[in-house]
Amino acid sequence: MGTSVEADRVESRGAAQSGASREPQRKSGSEVQLQWFKASGGEWPAFDKVDPEQIDPYGVFVIWRNGTATKVSSVLYVGRGPIRQQLSRCQRDPVFRDSRDLRVTWAKVDDFETIDSVAAYLYQKLRPLWGEAVLVPPRAVNPPWAA
């Protein structure tokens, strides 16, 4: 059974689609409540199976390697901006392309003034192994693991 990407959702063929909105929503206070993508069945999509051309155009994304009983999970990269182009670039990069068992999730952020602040917060909280520090005041968001 293969995996397909339709619009902004990765799912197994024949699985029911969720009607959840992909728009970020405000929580009480100044925290932005992001809608982190999960595949049908609540699984995080495999990095190498996602077609970037079929996902949200702008926002933030996180690439990580799941842990095992003997290995700790590690966040490898926090990306932002035009997700389609950035994720496609990561898939071509040997650092990620040659790695196994990577997962990815993304969240749509339409407010261009908020993307950098959201990425700054994620960068500070998730501490990715690679990437660029975003030097703007961070804007609190829910992390992917809270989705």
PDB file of C-alpha atoms in Angstrom:
ATOM      1  CA  MET A   1       0.000   0.000   0.000  1.00  0.00           C
ATOM      2  CA  GLY A   2       1.604   3.287  -1.104  1.00  0.00           C
ATOM      3  CA  THR A   3       1.559   6.753   0.332  1.00  0.00           C
ATOM      4  CA  SER A   4       0.088   9.627  -1.608  1.00  0.00           C
ATOM      5  CA  VAL A   5       0.181  13.339  -1.053  1.00  0.00           C
ATOM      6  CA  GLU A   6      -2.960  15.272  -1.810  1.00  0.00           C
ATOM      7  CA  ALA A   7      -3.190  19.002  -1.196  1.00  0.00           C
ATOM      8  CA  ASP A   8      -1.653  19.363   2.257  1.00  0.00           C
ATOM      9  CA  ARG A   9      -2.236  15.847   3.498  1.00  0.00           C
ATOM     10  CA  VAL A  10      -0.182  12.668   3.256  1.00  0.00           C
ATOM     11  CA  GLU A  11      -2.248   9.568   3.667  1.00  0.00           C
ATOM     12  CA  SER A  12      -2.408   5.924   2.812  1.00  0.00           C
ATOM     13  CA  ARG A  13      -4.475   5.184  -0.240  1.00  0.00           C
ATOM     14  CA  GLY A  14      -8.094   4.526   0.639  1.00  0.00           C
ATOM     15  CA  ALA A  15      -7.908   6.228   4.048  1.00  0.00           C
ATOM     16  CA  ALA A  16     -10.622   8.646   5.128  1.00  0.00           C
ATOM     17  CA  GLN A  17      -9.739  12.333   4.958  1.00  0.00           C
ATOM     18  CA  SER A  18      -9.948  14.647   7.930  1.00  0.00           C
ATOM     19  CA  GLY A  19     -11.858  17.901   7.598  1.00  0.00           C
ATOM     20  CA  ALA A  20      -9.579  19.792  10.006  1.00  0.00           C
ATOM     21  CA  SER A  21      -8.551  23.293   9.030  1.00  0.00           C
ATOM     22  CA  ARG A  22      -4.884  23.891   8.247  1.00  0.00           C
ATOM     23  CA  GLU A  23      -5.012  27.565   9.326  1.00  0.00           C
ATOM     24  CA  PRO A  24      -3.031  28.614  12.390  1.00  0.00           C
ATOM     25  CA  GLN A  25      -5.302  29.792  15.159  1.00  0.00           C
ATOM     26  CA  ARG A  26      -4.653  32.102  18.088  1.00  0.00           C
ATOM     27  CA  LYS A  27      -4.714  30.700  21.560  1.00  0.00           C
ATOM     28  CA  SER A  28      -5.265  32.782  24.658  1.00  0.00           C
ATOM     29  CA  GLY A  29      -2.476  35.315  25.116  1.00  0.00           C
ATOM     30  CA  SER A  30      -0.006  35.712  22.277  1.00  0.00           C
ATOM     31  CA  GLU A  31       0.707  32.013  21.560  1.00  0.00           C
ATOM     32  CA  VAL A  32      -0.069  30.957  18.002  1.00  0.00           C
ATOM     33  CA  GLN A  33      -1.814  27.592  17.780  1.00  0.00           C
ATOM     34  CA  LEU A  34      -0.423  25.860  14.678  1.00  0.00           C
ATOM     35  CA  GLN A  35      -2.101  22.933  12.960  1.00  0.00           C
ATOM     36  CA  TRP A  36       0.806  20.500  12.550  1.00  0.00           C
ATOM     37  CA  PHE A  37       0.311  17.990   9.784  1.00  0.00           C
ATOM     38  CA  LYS A  38       0.025  14.269  10.521  1.00  0.00           C
ATOM     39  CA  ALA A  39      -0.756  11.538   8.014  1.00  0.00           C
ATOM     40  CA  SER A  40      -3.935   9.541   8.314  1.00  0.00           C
ATOM     41  CA  GLY A  41      -3.849   7.306  11.350  1.00  0.00           C
ATOM     42  CA  GLY A  42      -1.994   9.984  13.310  1.00  0.00           C
ATOM     43  CA  GLU A  43       1.438   9.012  11.991  1.00  0.00           C
ATOM     44  CA  TRP A  44       4.156  11.510  11.141  1.00  0.00           C
ATOM     45  CA  PRO A  45       4.967  11.387   7.408  1.00  0.00           C
ATOM     46  CA  ALA A  46       8.219   9.836   6.226  1.00  0.00           C
ATOM     47  CA  PHE A  47      10.486  12.620   4.951  1.00  0.00           C
ATOM     48  CA  ASP A  48      11.404  10.841   1.710  1.00  0.00           C
ATOM     49  CA  LYS A  49       7.764  10.050   0.813  1.00  0.00           C
ATOM     50  CA  VAL A  50       6.405  13.622   0.898  1.00  0.00           C
ATOM     51  CA  ASP A  51       5.887  15.465  -2.392  1.00  0.00           C
ATOM     52  CA  PRO A  52       6.684  19.124  -1.562  1.00  0.00           C
ATOM     53  CA  GLU A  53       4.653  20.378  -4.512  1.00  0.00           C
ATOM     54  CA  GLN A  54       1.476  19.104  -2.870  1.00  0.00           C
ATOM     55  CA  ILE A  55       1.751  20.791   0.534  1.00  0.00           C
ATOM     56  CA  ASP A  56       1.078  24.248   1.972  1.00  0.00           C
ATOM     57  CA  PRO A  57       3.003  26.990   0.215  1.00  0.00           C
ATOM     58  CA  TYR A  58       4.222  29.001   3.247  1.00  0.00           C
ATOM     59  CA  GLY A  59       4.914  28.223   6.864  1.00  0.00           C
ATOM     60  CA  VAL A  60       7.325  26.255   9.025  1.00  0.00           C
ATOM     61  CA  PHE A  61       8.505  22.644   9.010  1.00  0.00           C
ATOM     62  CA  VAL A  62      10.518  20.320  11.224  1.00  0.00           C
ATOM     63  CA  ILE A  63      12.654  17.340  10.160  1.00  0.00           C
ATOM     64  CA  TRP A  64      13.710  14.798  12.785  1.00  0.00           C
ATOM     65  CA  ARG A  65      14.875  11.251  13.332  1.00  0.00           C
ATOM     66  CA  ASN A  66      12.732   9.129  15.619  1.00  0.00           C
ATOM     67  CA  GLY A  67      14.469   7.542  18.541  1.00  0.00           C
ATOM     68  CA  THR A  68      14.604   3.883  19.445  1.00  0.00           C
ATOM     69  CA  ALA A  69      15.045   1.991  22.675  1.00  0.00           C
ATOM     70  CA  THR A  70      18.780   2.716  22.499  1.00  0.00           C
ATOM     71  CA  LYS A  71      18.846   6.032  20.593  1.00  0.00           C
ATOM     72  CA  VAL A  72      17.392   9.414  21.507  1.00  0.00           C
ATOM     73  CA  SER A  73      15.178  11.253  18.983  1.00  0.00           C
ATOM     74  CA  SER A  74      16.860  14.283  17.460  1.00  0.00           C
ATOM     75  CA  VAL A  75      15.532  17.311  15.612  1.00  0.00           C
ATOM     76  CA  LEU A  76      17.712  17.853  12.564  1.00  0.00           C
ATOM     77  CA  TYR A  77      16.282  20.990  10.972  1.00  0.00           C
ATOM     78  CA  VAL A  78      13.675  23.726  11.406  1.00  0.00           C
ATOM     79  CA  GLY A  79      12.720  25.371   8.121  1.00  0.00           C
ATOM     80  CA  ARG A  80      10.552  28.355   7.278  1.00  0.00           C
ATOM     81  CA  GLY A  81       9.184  30.417   4.426  1.00  0.00           C
ATOM     82  CA  PRO A  82       8.193  28.841   1.126  1.00  0.00           C
ATOM     83  CA  ILE A  83       7.808  25.270   2.395  1.00  0.00           C
ATOM     84  CA  ARG A  84       7.569  23.714  -1.066  1.00  0.00           C
ATOM     85  CA  GLN A  85      10.939  25.086  -2.185  1.00  0.00           C
ATOM     86  CA  GLN A  86      12.674  24.652   1.176  1.00  0.00           C
ATOM     87  CA  LEU A  87      11.524  21.065   1.708  1.00  0.00           C
ATOM     88  CA  SER A  88      12.417  20.167  -1.876  1.00  0.00           C
ATOM     89  CA  ARG A  89      15.904  21.622  -1.322  1.00  0.00           C
ATOM     90  CA  CYS A  90      16.287  19.528   1.846  1.00  0.00           C
ATOM     91  CA  GLN A  91      15.223  16.369  -0.006  1.00  0.00           C
ATOM     92  CA  ARG A  92      18.012  16.971  -2.558  1.00  0.00           C
ATOM     93  CA  ASP A  93      20.623  17.714   0.122  1.00  0.00           C
ATOM     94  CA  PRO A  94      22.891  14.703   0.811  1.00  0.00           C
ATOM     95  CA  VAL A  95      22.699  15.377   4.557  1.00  0.00           C
ATOM     96  CA  PHE A  96      19.006  14.473   4.493  1.00  0.00           C
ATOM     97  CA  ARG A  97      18.709  12.430   1.297  1.00  0.00           C
ATOM     98  CA  ASP A  98      21.160   9.800   2.500  1.00  0.00           C
ATOM     99  CA  SER A  99      19.624   9.555   5.980  1.00  0.00           C
ATOM    100  CA  ARG A 100      17.141   6.883   6.955  1.00  0.00           C
ATOM    101  CA  ASP A 101      14.019   6.952   9.057  1.00  0.00           C
ATOM    102  CA  LEU A 102      13.480  10.706   8.953  1.00  0.00           C
ATOM    103  CA  ARG A 103      10.097  12.243   9.702  1.00  0.00           C
ATOM    104  CA  VAL A 104       8.706  15.637   8.786  1.00  0.00           C
ATOM    105  CA  THR A 105       5.756  17.805   9.686  1.00  0.00           C
ATOM    106  CA  TRP A 106       4.707  21.279   8.656  1.00  0.00           C
ATOM    107  CA  ALA A 107       2.271  23.986   9.607  1.00  0.00           C
ATOM    108  CA  LYS A 108       0.820  26.699   7.433  1.00  0.00           C
ATOM    109  CA  VAL A 109       1.653  30.284   8.410  1.00  0.00           C
ATOM    110  CA  ASP A 110       0.193  32.863   6.032  1.00  0.00           C
ATOM    111  CA  ASP A 111       1.271  35.954   7.972  1.00  0.00           C
ATOM    112  CA  PHE A 112       4.731  36.670   6.546  1.00  0.00           C
ATOM    113  CA  GLU A 113       5.547  38.919   9.506  1.00  0.00           C
ATOM    114  CA  THR A 114       4.977  35.966  11.861  1.00  0.00           C
ATOM    115  CA  ILE A 115       6.947  33.214  10.065  1.00  0.00           C
ATOM    116  CA  ASP A 116      10.391  34.313  11.275  1.00  0.00           C
ATOM    117  CA  SER A 117       9.179  34.780  14.865  1.00  0.00           C
ATOM    118  CA  VAL A 118       7.551  31.335  14.852  1.00  0.00           C
ATOM    119  CA  ALA A 119      10.724  29.770  13.414  1.00  0.00           C
ATOM    120  CA  ALA A 120      12.841  31.574  16.031  1.00  0.00           C
ATOM    121  CA  TYR A 121      10.717  30.061  18.804  1.00  0.00           C
ATOM    122  CA  LEU A 122      10.884  26.556  17.305  1.00  0.00           C
ATOM    123  CA  TYR A 123      14.641  26.890  16.801  1.00  0.00           C
ATOM    124  CA  GLN A 124      15.124  27.878  20.456  1.00  0.00           C
ATOM    125  CA  LYS A 125      12.842  25.164  21.827  1.00  0.00           C
ATOM    126  CA  LEU A 126      13.718  22.234  19.534  1.00  0.00           C
ATOM    127  CA  ARG A 127      17.443  22.948  19.137  1.00  0.00           C
ATOM    128  CA  PRO A 128      17.993  21.412  15.689  1.00  0.00           C
ATOM    129  CA  LEU A 129      21.398  19.992  14.761  1.00  0.00           C
ATOM    130  CA  TRP A 130      21.552  22.021  11.509  1.00  0.00           C
ATOM    131  CA  GLY A 131      20.102  25.245  10.285  1.00  0.00           C
ATOM    132  CA  GLU A 132      20.350  28.918  10.797  1.00  0.00           C
ATOM    133  CA  ALA A 133      19.467  30.696  14.011  1.00  0.00           C
ATOM    134  CA  VAL A 134      16.630  33.146  13.424  1.00  0.00           C
ATOM    135  CA  LEU A 135      17.540  36.398  15.140  1.00  0.00           C
ATOM    136  CA  VAL A 136      14.144  37.993  15.709  1.00  0.00           C
ATOM    137  CA  PRO A 137      12.007  38.034  18.848  1.00  0.00           C
ATOM    138  CA  PRO A 138      10.382  34.576  19.152  1.00  0.00           C
ATOM    139  CA  ARG A 139       6.620  34.069  18.997  1.00  0.00           C
ATOM    140  CA  ALA A 140       5.369  31.201  21.158  1.00  0.00           C
ATOM    141  CA  VAL A 141       3.635  28.328  19.332  1.00  0.00           C
ATOM    142  CA  ASN A 142       2.570  24.819  20.153  1.00  0.00           C
ATOM    143  CA  PRO A 143       5.347  22.365  19.192  1.00  0.00           C
ATOM    144  CA  PRO A 144       4.604  19.495  16.805  1.00  0.00           C
ATOM    145  CA  TRP A 145       4.679  16.915  19.593  1.00  0.00           C
ATOM    146  CA  ALA A 146       1.678  18.640  21.197  1.00  0.00           C
ATOM    147  CA  ALA A 147      -0.418  18.021  18.067  1.00  0.00           C
TER     148      ALA A 147
END
